[in-house]
Amino acid sequence: PCISDGVLPGIIRNEVISLCKKLNIVCTEKQISAKETVGFKAGFITNCIIGVKPISLFNDTKYDINNKLIKQIASCIDN
């Protein structure tokens, strides 16, 4: 999500965005609604304590916690 939506411009968030650019992974900051997440295959949260962690469930929708792209991002950030 965008910083204008109330997301903190955190260290890990910035590292993930920079990593995505470096690895040519499309990373878009935009406002999304909870309804839009139903079509997502996976998602993750970040902060400086937990690093990058996949989301398993949001609003009764289950997500793939073994998503390869999220694992790739997490392994780069968490090391």
PDB file of C-alpha atoms in Angstrom:
ATOM      1  CA  PRO A   1       0.000   0.000   0.000  1.00  0.00           C
ATOM      2  CA  CYS A   2       0.941   3.648  -0.382  1.00  0.00           C
ATOM      3  CA  ILE A   3       2.326   5.746   2.433  1.00  0.00           C
ATOM      4  CA  SER A   4      -0.626   8.087   1.830  1.00  0.00           C
ATOM      5  CA  ASP A   5      -2.867   5.224   3.034  1.00  0.00           C
ATOM      6  CA  GLY A   6      -1.225   5.344   6.462  1.00  0.00           C
ATOM      7  CA  VAL A   7       1.538   2.779   5.945  1.00  0.00           C
ATOM      8  CA  LEU A   8       4.748   3.722   7.721  1.00  0.00           C
ATOM      9  CA  PRO A   9       7.751   4.353   5.468  1.00  0.00           C
ATOM     10  CA  GLY A  10       9.719   1.699   7.340  1.00  0.00           C
ATOM     11  CA  ILE A  11      13.213   0.380   6.834  1.00  0.00           C
ATOM     12  CA  ILE A  12      12.143  -3.135   5.783  1.00  0.00           C
ATOM     13  CA  ARG A  13       9.450  -1.780   3.463  1.00  0.00           C
ATOM     14  CA  ASN A  14      12.067   0.353   1.726  1.00  0.00           C
ATOM     15  CA  GLU A  15      14.466  -2.600   1.532  1.00  0.00           C
ATOM     16  CA  VAL A  16      11.769  -4.768  -0.087  1.00  0.00           C
ATOM     17  CA  ILE A  17      10.973  -2.081  -2.658  1.00  0.00           C
ATOM     18  CA  SER A  18      14.685  -1.610  -3.452  1.00  0.00           C
ATOM     19  CA  LEU A  19      15.232  -5.371  -3.692  1.00  0.00           C
ATOM     20  CA  CYS A  20      12.300  -5.764  -6.084  1.00  0.00           C
ATOM     21  CA  LYS A  21      13.727  -3.071  -8.349  1.00  0.00           C
ATOM     22  CA  LYS A  22      17.168  -4.716  -8.227  1.00  0.00           C
ATOM     23  CA  LEU A  23      15.708  -8.143  -9.116  1.00  0.00           C
ATOM     24  CA  ASN A  24      13.345  -6.719 -11.774  1.00  0.00           C
ATOM     25  CA  ILE A  25      10.297  -7.759  -9.762  1.00  0.00           C
ATOM     26  CA  VAL A  26       7.320  -5.518 -10.470  1.00  0.00           C
ATOM     27  CA  CYS A  27       6.486  -3.594  -7.321  1.00  0.00           C
ATOM     28  CA  THR A  28       3.571  -1.187  -7.383  1.00  0.00           C
ATOM     29  CA  GLU A  29       2.461   1.056  -4.561  1.00  0.00           C
ATOM     30  CA  LYS A  30      -1.278   1.576  -4.795  1.00  0.00           C
ATOM     31  CA  GLN A  31      -4.392   1.717  -2.727  1.00  0.00           C
ATOM     32  CA  ILE A  32      -6.197  -1.640  -2.536  1.00  0.00           C
ATOM     33  CA  SER A  33      -9.449  -2.666  -0.920  1.00  0.00           C
ATOM     34  CA  ALA A  34     -10.007  -5.788   1.158  1.00  0.00           C
ATOM     35  CA  LYS A  35     -12.253  -7.107  -1.646  1.00  0.00           C
ATOM     36  CA  GLU A  36      -9.362  -6.942  -4.123  1.00  0.00           C
ATOM     37  CA  THR A  37      -7.230  -9.254  -1.992  1.00  0.00           C
ATOM     38  CA  VAL A  38      -9.585 -12.178  -2.671  1.00  0.00           C
ATOM     39  CA  GLY A  39      -7.894 -12.714  -6.034  1.00  0.00           C
ATOM     40  CA  PHE A  40      -4.367 -12.606  -4.612  1.00  0.00           C
ATOM     41  CA  LYS A  41      -2.314 -15.805  -4.510  1.00  0.00           C
ATOM     42  CA  ALA A  42      -0.115 -14.659  -1.625  1.00  0.00           C
ATOM     43  CA  GLY A  43       0.800 -11.690   0.511  1.00  0.00           C
ATOM     44  CA  PHE A  44       3.204 -10.680   3.222  1.00  0.00           C
ATOM     45  CA  ILE A  45       3.761  -8.198   6.015  1.00  0.00           C
ATOM     46  CA  THR A  46       7.002  -6.593   7.102  1.00  0.00           C
ATOM     47  CA  ASN A  47       8.593  -4.856  10.037  1.00  0.00           C
ATOM     48  CA  CYS A  48      12.064  -4.589  11.512  1.00  0.00           C
ATOM     49  CA  ILE A  49      11.416  -7.278  14.149  1.00  0.00           C
ATOM     50  CA  ILE A  50       9.868 -10.064  12.042  1.00  0.00           C
ATOM     51  CA  GLY A  51      11.357  -9.142   8.668  1.00  0.00           C
ATOM     52  CA  VAL A  52       9.182 -10.488   5.834  1.00  0.00           C
ATOM     53  CA  LYS A  53       6.440 -12.937   6.836  1.00  0.00           C
ATOM     54  CA  PRO A  54       3.792 -14.477   4.571  1.00  0.00           C
ATOM     55  CA  ILE A  55       0.115 -14.026   5.361  1.00  0.00           C
ATOM     56  CA  SER A  56      -1.825 -17.285   5.655  1.00  0.00           C
ATOM     57  CA  LEU A  57      -5.366 -15.907   6.114  1.00  0.00           C
ATOM     58  CA  PHE A  58      -7.107 -12.561   5.646  1.00  0.00           C
ATOM     59  CA  ASN A  59     -10.873 -11.985   5.672  1.00  0.00           C
ATOM     60  CA  ASP A  60     -11.596 -15.730   5.354  1.00  0.00           C
ATOM     61  CA  THR A  61      -9.325 -16.051   2.299  1.00  0.00           C
ATOM     62  CA  LYS A  62      -6.383 -18.440   2.544  1.00  0.00           C
ATOM     63  CA  TYR A  63      -3.070 -17.558   0.933  1.00  0.00           C
ATOM     64  CA  ASP A  64      -0.034 -19.581  -0.111  1.00  0.00           C
ATOM     65  CA  ILE A  65       2.564 -19.195   2.653  1.00  0.00           C
ATOM     66  CA  ASN A  66       5.071 -21.140   0.544  1.00  0.00           C
ATOM     67  CA  ASN A  67       4.957 -18.719  -2.386  1.00  0.00           C
ATOM     68  CA  LYS A  68       8.345 -18.807  -4.163  1.00  0.00           C
ATOM     69  CA  LEU A  69       8.513 -15.071  -4.782  1.00  0.00           C
ATOM     70  CA  ILE A  70       7.807 -14.211  -1.152  1.00  0.00           C
ATOM     71  CA  LYS A  71      10.375 -16.787  -0.033  1.00  0.00           C
ATOM     72  CA  GLN A  72      12.935 -15.215  -2.384  1.00  0.00           C
ATOM     73  CA  ILE A  73      12.259 -11.727  -1.028  1.00  0.00           C
ATOM     74  CA  ALA A  74      12.290 -12.942   2.582  1.00  0.00           C
ATOM     75  CA  SER A  75      15.552 -14.837   2.186  1.00  0.00           C
ATOM     76  CA  CYS A  76      17.265 -11.724   0.817  1.00  0.00           C
ATOM     77  CA  ILE A  77      15.844  -9.368   3.441  1.00  0.00           C
ATOM     78  CA  ASP A  78      16.048 -11.658   6.472  1.00  0.00           C
ATOM     79  CA  ASN A  79      19.729 -12.498   5.941  1.00  0.00           C
TER      80      ASN A  79
END
